[in-house]
CSV table of C-alpha atoms in Angstrom, one decimal:
chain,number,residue,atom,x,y,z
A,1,UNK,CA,25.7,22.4,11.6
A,2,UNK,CA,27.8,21.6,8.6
A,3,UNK,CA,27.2,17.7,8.8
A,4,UNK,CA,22.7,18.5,9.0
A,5,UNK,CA,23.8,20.7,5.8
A,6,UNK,CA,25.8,18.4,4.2
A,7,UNK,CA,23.0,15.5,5.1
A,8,UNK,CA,20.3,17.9,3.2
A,9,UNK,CA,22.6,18.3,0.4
A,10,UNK,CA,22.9,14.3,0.3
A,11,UNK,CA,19.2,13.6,0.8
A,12,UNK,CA,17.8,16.5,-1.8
A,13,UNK,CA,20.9,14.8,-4.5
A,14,UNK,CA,19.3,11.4,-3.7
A,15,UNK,CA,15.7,12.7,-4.8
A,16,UNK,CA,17.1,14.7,-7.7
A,17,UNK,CA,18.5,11.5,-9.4
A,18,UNK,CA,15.4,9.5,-8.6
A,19,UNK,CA,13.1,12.0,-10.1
A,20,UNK,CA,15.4,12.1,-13.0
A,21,UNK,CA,15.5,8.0,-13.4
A,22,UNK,CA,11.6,8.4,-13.8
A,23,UNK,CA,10.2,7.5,-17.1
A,24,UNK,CA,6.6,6.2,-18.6
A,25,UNK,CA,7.0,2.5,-20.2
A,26,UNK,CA,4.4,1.5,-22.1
A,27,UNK,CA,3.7,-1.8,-21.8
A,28,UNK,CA,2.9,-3.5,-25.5
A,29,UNK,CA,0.3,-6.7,-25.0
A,30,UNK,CA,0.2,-9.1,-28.2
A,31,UNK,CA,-3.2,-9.6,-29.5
A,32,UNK,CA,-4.3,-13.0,-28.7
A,33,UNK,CA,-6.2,-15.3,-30.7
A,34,UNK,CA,-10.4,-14.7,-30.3
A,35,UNK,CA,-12.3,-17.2,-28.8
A,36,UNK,CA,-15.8,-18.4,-28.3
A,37,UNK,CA,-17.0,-17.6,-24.5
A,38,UNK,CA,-20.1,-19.7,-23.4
A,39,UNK,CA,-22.3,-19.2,-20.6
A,40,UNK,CA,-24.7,-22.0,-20.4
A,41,UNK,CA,-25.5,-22.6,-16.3
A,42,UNK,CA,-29.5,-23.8,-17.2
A,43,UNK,CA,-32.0,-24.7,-14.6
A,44,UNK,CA,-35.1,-26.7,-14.2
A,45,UNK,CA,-37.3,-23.5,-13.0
A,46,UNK,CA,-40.6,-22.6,-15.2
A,47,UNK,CA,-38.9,-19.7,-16.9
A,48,UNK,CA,-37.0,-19.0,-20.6
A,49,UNK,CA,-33.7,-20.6,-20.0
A,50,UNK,CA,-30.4,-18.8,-22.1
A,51,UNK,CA,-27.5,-19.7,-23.4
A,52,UNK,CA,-24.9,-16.7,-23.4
A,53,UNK,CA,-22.5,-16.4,-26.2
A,54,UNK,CA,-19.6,-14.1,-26.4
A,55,UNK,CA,-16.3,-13.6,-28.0
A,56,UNK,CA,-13.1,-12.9,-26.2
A,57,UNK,CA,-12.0,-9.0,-26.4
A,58,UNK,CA,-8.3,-7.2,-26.2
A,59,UNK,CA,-6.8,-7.0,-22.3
A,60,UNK,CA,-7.1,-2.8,-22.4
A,61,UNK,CA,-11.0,-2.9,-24.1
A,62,UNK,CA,-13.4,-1.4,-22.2
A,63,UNK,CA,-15.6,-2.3,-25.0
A,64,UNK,CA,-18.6,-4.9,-23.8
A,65,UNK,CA,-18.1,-8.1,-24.4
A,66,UNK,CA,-18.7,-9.1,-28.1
A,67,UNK,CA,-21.7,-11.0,-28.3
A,68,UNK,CA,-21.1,-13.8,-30.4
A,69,UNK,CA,-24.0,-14.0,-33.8
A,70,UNK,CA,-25.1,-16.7,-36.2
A,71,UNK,CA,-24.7,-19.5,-34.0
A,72,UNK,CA,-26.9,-22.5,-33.6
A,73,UNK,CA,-27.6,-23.9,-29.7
A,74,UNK,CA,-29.4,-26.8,-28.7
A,75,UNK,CA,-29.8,-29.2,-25.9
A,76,UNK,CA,-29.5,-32.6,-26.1
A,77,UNK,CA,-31.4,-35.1,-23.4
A,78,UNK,CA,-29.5,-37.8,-23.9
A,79,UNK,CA,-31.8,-39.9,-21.2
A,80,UNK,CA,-34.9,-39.6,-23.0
A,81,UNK,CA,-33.2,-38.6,-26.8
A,82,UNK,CA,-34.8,-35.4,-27.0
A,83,UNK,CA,-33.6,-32.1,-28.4
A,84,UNK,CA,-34.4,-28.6,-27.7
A,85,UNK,CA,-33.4,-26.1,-30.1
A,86,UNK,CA,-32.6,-22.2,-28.6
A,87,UNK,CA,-33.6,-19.4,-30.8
A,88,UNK,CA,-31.2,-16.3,-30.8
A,89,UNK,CA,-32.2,-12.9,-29.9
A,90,UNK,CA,-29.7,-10.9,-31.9
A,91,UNK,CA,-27.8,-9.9,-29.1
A,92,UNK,CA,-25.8,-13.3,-27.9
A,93,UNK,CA,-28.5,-14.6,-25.8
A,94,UNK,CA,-29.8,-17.9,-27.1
A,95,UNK,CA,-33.5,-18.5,-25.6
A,96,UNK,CA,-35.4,-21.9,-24.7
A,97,UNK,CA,-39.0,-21.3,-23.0
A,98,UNK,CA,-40.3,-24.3,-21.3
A,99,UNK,CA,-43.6,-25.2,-22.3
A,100,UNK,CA,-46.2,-26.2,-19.1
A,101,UNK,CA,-45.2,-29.3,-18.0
A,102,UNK,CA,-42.3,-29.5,-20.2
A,103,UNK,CA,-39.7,-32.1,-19.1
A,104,UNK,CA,-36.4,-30.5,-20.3
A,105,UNK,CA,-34.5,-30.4,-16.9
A,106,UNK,CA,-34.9,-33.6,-15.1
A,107,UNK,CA,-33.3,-34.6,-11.8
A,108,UNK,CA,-30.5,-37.4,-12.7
A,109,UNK,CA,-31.0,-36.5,-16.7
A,110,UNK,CA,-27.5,-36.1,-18.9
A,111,UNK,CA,-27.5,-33.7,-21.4
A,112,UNK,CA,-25.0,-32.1,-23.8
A,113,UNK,CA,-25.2,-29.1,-24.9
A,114,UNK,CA,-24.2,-28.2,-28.9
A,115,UNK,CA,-22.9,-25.1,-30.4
A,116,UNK,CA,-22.4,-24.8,-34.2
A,117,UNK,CA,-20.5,-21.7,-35.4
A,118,UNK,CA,-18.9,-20.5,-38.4
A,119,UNK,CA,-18.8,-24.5,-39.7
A,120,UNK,CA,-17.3,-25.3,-36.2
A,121,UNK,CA,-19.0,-28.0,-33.4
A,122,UNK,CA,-18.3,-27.7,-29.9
A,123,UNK,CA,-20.1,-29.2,-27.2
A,124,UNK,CA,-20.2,-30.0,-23.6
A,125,UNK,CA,-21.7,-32.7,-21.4
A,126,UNK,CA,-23.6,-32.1,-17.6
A,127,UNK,CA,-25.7,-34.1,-15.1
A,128,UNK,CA,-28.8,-32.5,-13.8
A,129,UNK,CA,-28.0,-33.5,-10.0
A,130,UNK,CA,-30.9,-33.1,-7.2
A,131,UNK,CA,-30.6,-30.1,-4.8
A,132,UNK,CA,-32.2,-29.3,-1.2
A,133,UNK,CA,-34.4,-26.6,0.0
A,134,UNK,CA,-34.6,-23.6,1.7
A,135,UNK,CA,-35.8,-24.3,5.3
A,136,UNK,CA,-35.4,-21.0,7.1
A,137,UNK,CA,-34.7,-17.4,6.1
A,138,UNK,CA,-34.2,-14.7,9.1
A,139,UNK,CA,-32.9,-11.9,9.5
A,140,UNK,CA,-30.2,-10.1,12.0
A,141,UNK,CA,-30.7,-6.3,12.2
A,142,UNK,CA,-27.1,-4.2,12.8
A,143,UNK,CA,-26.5,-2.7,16.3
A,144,UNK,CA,-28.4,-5.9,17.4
A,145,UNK,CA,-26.5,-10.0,18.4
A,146,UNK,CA,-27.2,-12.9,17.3
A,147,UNK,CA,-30.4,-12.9,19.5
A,148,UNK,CA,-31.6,-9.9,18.0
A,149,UNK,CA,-30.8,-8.1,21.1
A,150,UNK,CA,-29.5,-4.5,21.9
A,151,UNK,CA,-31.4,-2.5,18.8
A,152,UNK,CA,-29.5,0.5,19.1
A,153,UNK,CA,-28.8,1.4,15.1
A,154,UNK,CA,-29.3,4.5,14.1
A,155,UNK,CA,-28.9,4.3,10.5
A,156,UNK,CA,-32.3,4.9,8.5
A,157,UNK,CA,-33.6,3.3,6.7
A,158,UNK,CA,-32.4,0.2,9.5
A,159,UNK,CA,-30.3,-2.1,7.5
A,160,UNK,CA,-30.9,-6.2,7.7
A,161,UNK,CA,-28.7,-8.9,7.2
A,162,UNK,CA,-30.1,-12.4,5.4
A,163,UNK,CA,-29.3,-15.7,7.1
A,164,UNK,CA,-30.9,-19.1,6.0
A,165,UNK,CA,-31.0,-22.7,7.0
A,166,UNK,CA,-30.9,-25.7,4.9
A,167,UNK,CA,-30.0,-29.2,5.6
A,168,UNK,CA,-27.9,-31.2,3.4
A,169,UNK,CA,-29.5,-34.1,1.6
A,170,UNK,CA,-27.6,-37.4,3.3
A,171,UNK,CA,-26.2,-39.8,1.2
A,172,UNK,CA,-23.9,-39.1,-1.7
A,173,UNK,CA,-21.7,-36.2,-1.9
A,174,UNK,CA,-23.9,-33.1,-2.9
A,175,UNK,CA,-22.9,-29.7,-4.4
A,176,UNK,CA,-24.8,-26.4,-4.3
A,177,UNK,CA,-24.8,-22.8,-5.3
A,178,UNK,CA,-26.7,-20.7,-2.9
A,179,UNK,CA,-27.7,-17.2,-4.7
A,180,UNK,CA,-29.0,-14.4,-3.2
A,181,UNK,CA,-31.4,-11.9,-4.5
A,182,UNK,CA,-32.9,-8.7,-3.0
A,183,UNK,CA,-36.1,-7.5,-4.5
A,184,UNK,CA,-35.1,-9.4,-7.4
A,185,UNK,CA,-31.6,-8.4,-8.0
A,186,UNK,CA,-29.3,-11.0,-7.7
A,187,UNK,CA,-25.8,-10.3,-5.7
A,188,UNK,CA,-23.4,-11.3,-8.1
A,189,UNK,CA,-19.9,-10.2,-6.3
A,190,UNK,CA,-17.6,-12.4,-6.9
A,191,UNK,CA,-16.5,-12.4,-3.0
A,192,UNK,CA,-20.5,-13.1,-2.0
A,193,UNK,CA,-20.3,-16.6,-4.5
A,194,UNK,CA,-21.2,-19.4,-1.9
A,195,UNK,CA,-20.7,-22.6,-3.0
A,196,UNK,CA,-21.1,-25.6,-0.7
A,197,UNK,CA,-20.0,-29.9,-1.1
A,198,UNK,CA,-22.4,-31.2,1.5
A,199,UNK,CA,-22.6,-29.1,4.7
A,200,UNK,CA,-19.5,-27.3,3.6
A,201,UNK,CA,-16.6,-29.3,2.2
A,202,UNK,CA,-15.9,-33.2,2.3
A,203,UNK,CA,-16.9,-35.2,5.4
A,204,UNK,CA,-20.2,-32.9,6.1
A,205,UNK,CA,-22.8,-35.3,4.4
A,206,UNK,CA,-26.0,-34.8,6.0
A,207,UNK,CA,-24.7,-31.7,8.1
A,208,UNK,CA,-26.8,-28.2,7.8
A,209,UNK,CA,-25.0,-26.2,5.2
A,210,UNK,CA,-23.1,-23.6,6.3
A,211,UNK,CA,-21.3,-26.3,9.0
A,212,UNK,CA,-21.4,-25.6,12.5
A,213,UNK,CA,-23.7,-22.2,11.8
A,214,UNK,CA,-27.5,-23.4,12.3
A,215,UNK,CA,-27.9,-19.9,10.2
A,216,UNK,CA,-25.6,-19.1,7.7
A,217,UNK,CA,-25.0,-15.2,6.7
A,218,UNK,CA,-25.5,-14.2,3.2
A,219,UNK,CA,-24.6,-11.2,2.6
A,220,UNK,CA,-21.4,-8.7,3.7
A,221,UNK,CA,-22.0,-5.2,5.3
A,222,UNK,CA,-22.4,-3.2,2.2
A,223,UNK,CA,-25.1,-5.3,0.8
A,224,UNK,CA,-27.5,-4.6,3.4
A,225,UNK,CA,-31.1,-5.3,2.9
A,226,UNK,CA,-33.8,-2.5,4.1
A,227,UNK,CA,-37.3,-3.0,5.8
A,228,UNK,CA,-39.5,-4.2,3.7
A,229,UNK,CA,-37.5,-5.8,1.0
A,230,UNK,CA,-38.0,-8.9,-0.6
A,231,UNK,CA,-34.8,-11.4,0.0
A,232,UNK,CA,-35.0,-15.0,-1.8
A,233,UNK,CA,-32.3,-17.3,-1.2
A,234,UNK,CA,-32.3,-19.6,-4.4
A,235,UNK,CA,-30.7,-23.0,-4.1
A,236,UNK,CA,-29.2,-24.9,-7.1
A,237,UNK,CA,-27.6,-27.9,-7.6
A,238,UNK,CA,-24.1,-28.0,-9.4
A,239,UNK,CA,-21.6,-31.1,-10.3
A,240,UNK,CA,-18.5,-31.7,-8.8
A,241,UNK,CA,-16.5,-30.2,-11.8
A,242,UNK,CA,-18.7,-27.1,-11.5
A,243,UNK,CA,-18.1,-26.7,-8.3
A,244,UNK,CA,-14.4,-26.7,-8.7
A,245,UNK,CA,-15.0,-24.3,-11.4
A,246,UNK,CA,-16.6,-21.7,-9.7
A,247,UNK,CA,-14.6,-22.3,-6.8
A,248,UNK,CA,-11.5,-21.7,-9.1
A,249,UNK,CA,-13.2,-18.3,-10.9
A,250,UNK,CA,-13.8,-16.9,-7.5
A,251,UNK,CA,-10.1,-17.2,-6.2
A,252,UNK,CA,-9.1,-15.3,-9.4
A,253,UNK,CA,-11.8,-12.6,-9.5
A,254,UNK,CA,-10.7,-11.5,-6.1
A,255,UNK,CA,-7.0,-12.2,-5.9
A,256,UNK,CA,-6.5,-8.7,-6.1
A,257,UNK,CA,-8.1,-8.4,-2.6
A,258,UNK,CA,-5.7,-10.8,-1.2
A,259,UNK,CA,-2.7,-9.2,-0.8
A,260,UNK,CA,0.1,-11.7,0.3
A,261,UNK,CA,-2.2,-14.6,0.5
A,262,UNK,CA,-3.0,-13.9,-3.5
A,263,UNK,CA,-2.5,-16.9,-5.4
A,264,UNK,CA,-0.6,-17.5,-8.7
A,265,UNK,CA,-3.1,-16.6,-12.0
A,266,UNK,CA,-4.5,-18.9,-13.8
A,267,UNK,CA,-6.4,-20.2,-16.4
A,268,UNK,CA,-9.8,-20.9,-15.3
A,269,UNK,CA,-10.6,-24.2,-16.5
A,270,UNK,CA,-13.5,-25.0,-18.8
A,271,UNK,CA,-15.9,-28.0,-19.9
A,272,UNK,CA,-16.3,-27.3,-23.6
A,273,UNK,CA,-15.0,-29.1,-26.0
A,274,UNK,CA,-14.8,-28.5,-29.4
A,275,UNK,CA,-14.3,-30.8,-32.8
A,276,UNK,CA,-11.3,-31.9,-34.3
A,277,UNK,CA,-9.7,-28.0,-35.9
A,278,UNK,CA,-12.4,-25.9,-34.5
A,279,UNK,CA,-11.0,-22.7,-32.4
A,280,UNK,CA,-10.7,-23.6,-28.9
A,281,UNK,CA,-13.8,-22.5,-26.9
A,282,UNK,CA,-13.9,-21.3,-23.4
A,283,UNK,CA,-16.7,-21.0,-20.6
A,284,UNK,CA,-18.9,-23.4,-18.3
A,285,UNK,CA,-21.9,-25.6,-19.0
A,286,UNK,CA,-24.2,-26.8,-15.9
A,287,UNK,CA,-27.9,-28.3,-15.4
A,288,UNK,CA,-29.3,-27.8,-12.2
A,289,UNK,CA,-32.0,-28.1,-10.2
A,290,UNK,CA,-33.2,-24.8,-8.2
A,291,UNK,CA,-35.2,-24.5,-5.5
A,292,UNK,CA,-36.1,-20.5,-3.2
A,293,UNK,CA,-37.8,-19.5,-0.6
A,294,UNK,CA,-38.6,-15.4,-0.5
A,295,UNK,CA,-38.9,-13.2,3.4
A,296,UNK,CA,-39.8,-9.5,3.7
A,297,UNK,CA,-37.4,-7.8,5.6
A,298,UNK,CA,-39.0,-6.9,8.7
């Protein structure tokens, strides 16, 4: 009895002098220097193309993003020597809309885009690489297999799943971005970010993308699509370098989710240049070539 008294006496001691080690530090983080943030990932689809400018913000703000004003953007071809100039919108968007049968965005065109700010120039450079297309779009329904067997959900509305086939184009190496969008709304996760070299990674050329899956799932459990709805798979055609960026900005945007298989943080890398004593810039710059295919949920 009087060593289970003496072990409470010990143990209640032990939590006394925690609870009194226990103190708030408040962690100071120096203001770094501001810098311009582009996003300029331009396509060669019939629509008004944009070119999103920004400013970086303090680590606590849970401001938005400064949109960055009083800039000039245009786009250089530097295939056929022609330059499109981007008008602003007052809110850091910076607008080009193609004209019918404009050429802006041509398959195996270079162009460099050009951002003049505050007496600064800074500029990147990006092929406009071919893509493939959309062959197939199906979809699996939950509580059924692969074969769309079993149908014994009982959720309601019954939830779908996207999957789509697409060969890649044989030949050179080939990079995509496959984007998914339900009734319009694109997933953006960061986790749901499927980028592809070939049929999947190096030694795949000519293989159906998503490697050894004839049909390649889209999207996870809680992005369910519903009966009915509209699903478009868009493909678009990125460099190597972009690929390796957004390959890069997905392992940091969800290395929180990784537990011990996180990986060290990093600087994502960026394209943009800048002149000689302009403020270093930050962000990505990419012409591509999209092509979609759209199937009701059903």
């Amino acid at each position: 009895m009087k060593k289970l008294i003496l072990n409470l006496f010990v143990v209640i001691c032990s939590l006394l002098l925690i609870s009194s080690c226990t103190s708030v530090i408040q962690v100071s983080v120096p203001k770094g220097a501001t810098l311009i943030v582009v996003d300029a990932f331009i396509n060669n689809k019939p629509e008004a193309q944009t070119v999103r400018l920004t400013t970086t913000a303090d680590y606590f703000s849970n401001a938005p993003t400064p949109a960055l004003l009083g800039a000039t953007v245009t786009l250089n071809d530097l295939t056929n020597n022609i330059t499109y100039t981007f008008t602003p919108d007052g809110n850091g968007n910076y607008i080009y809309t193609p004209v019918i049968n404009d050429s802006m965005a041509t398959i195996n065109h270079k162009y460099q885009l050009n951002v003049a700010y505050n007496g600064n120039n800074y500029f990147a450079l990006s092929t406009l690489n071919k893509t493939t297309t959309v062959d197939t779009i199906a979809f699996r329904s939950t509580g059924t297999d692969a074969q769309g067997n079993y149908p014994n959900d009982t959720t309601t509305p019954r939830r779908f799943f996207p999957i789509f086939k697409a060969e890649d184009i044989k030949g050179e190496a080939d990079y995509y971005w496959v984007k998914v969008y339900n009734n319009g709304v694109f997933y953006n996760a960061p986790a749901q970010m499927d980028v592809f070299q070939d049929g999947g990674y190096a030694g795949t050329d000519g293989f159906t993308i998503g490697l050894q899956f004839a049909f390649y799932g889209l999207t996870s459990s809680d992005n369910a699509i519903h009966k009915y709805d509209v699903c478009t798979v868009e493909i678009l055609s990125i460099n190597k370098d972009t690929y390796g960026y957004l390959t890069q900005l997905q392992s940091q945007l969800t290395n929180a989710q990784s537990g011990l298989f996180a990986v060290t943080p990093q600087n994502v890398k960026t394209n943009i240049q800048q002149t000689a004593g302009a403020q270093k810039a930050i962000g990505w710059f990419n012409m591509g070539a999209s092509t979609s295919k759209s199937q009701i949920a059903k």
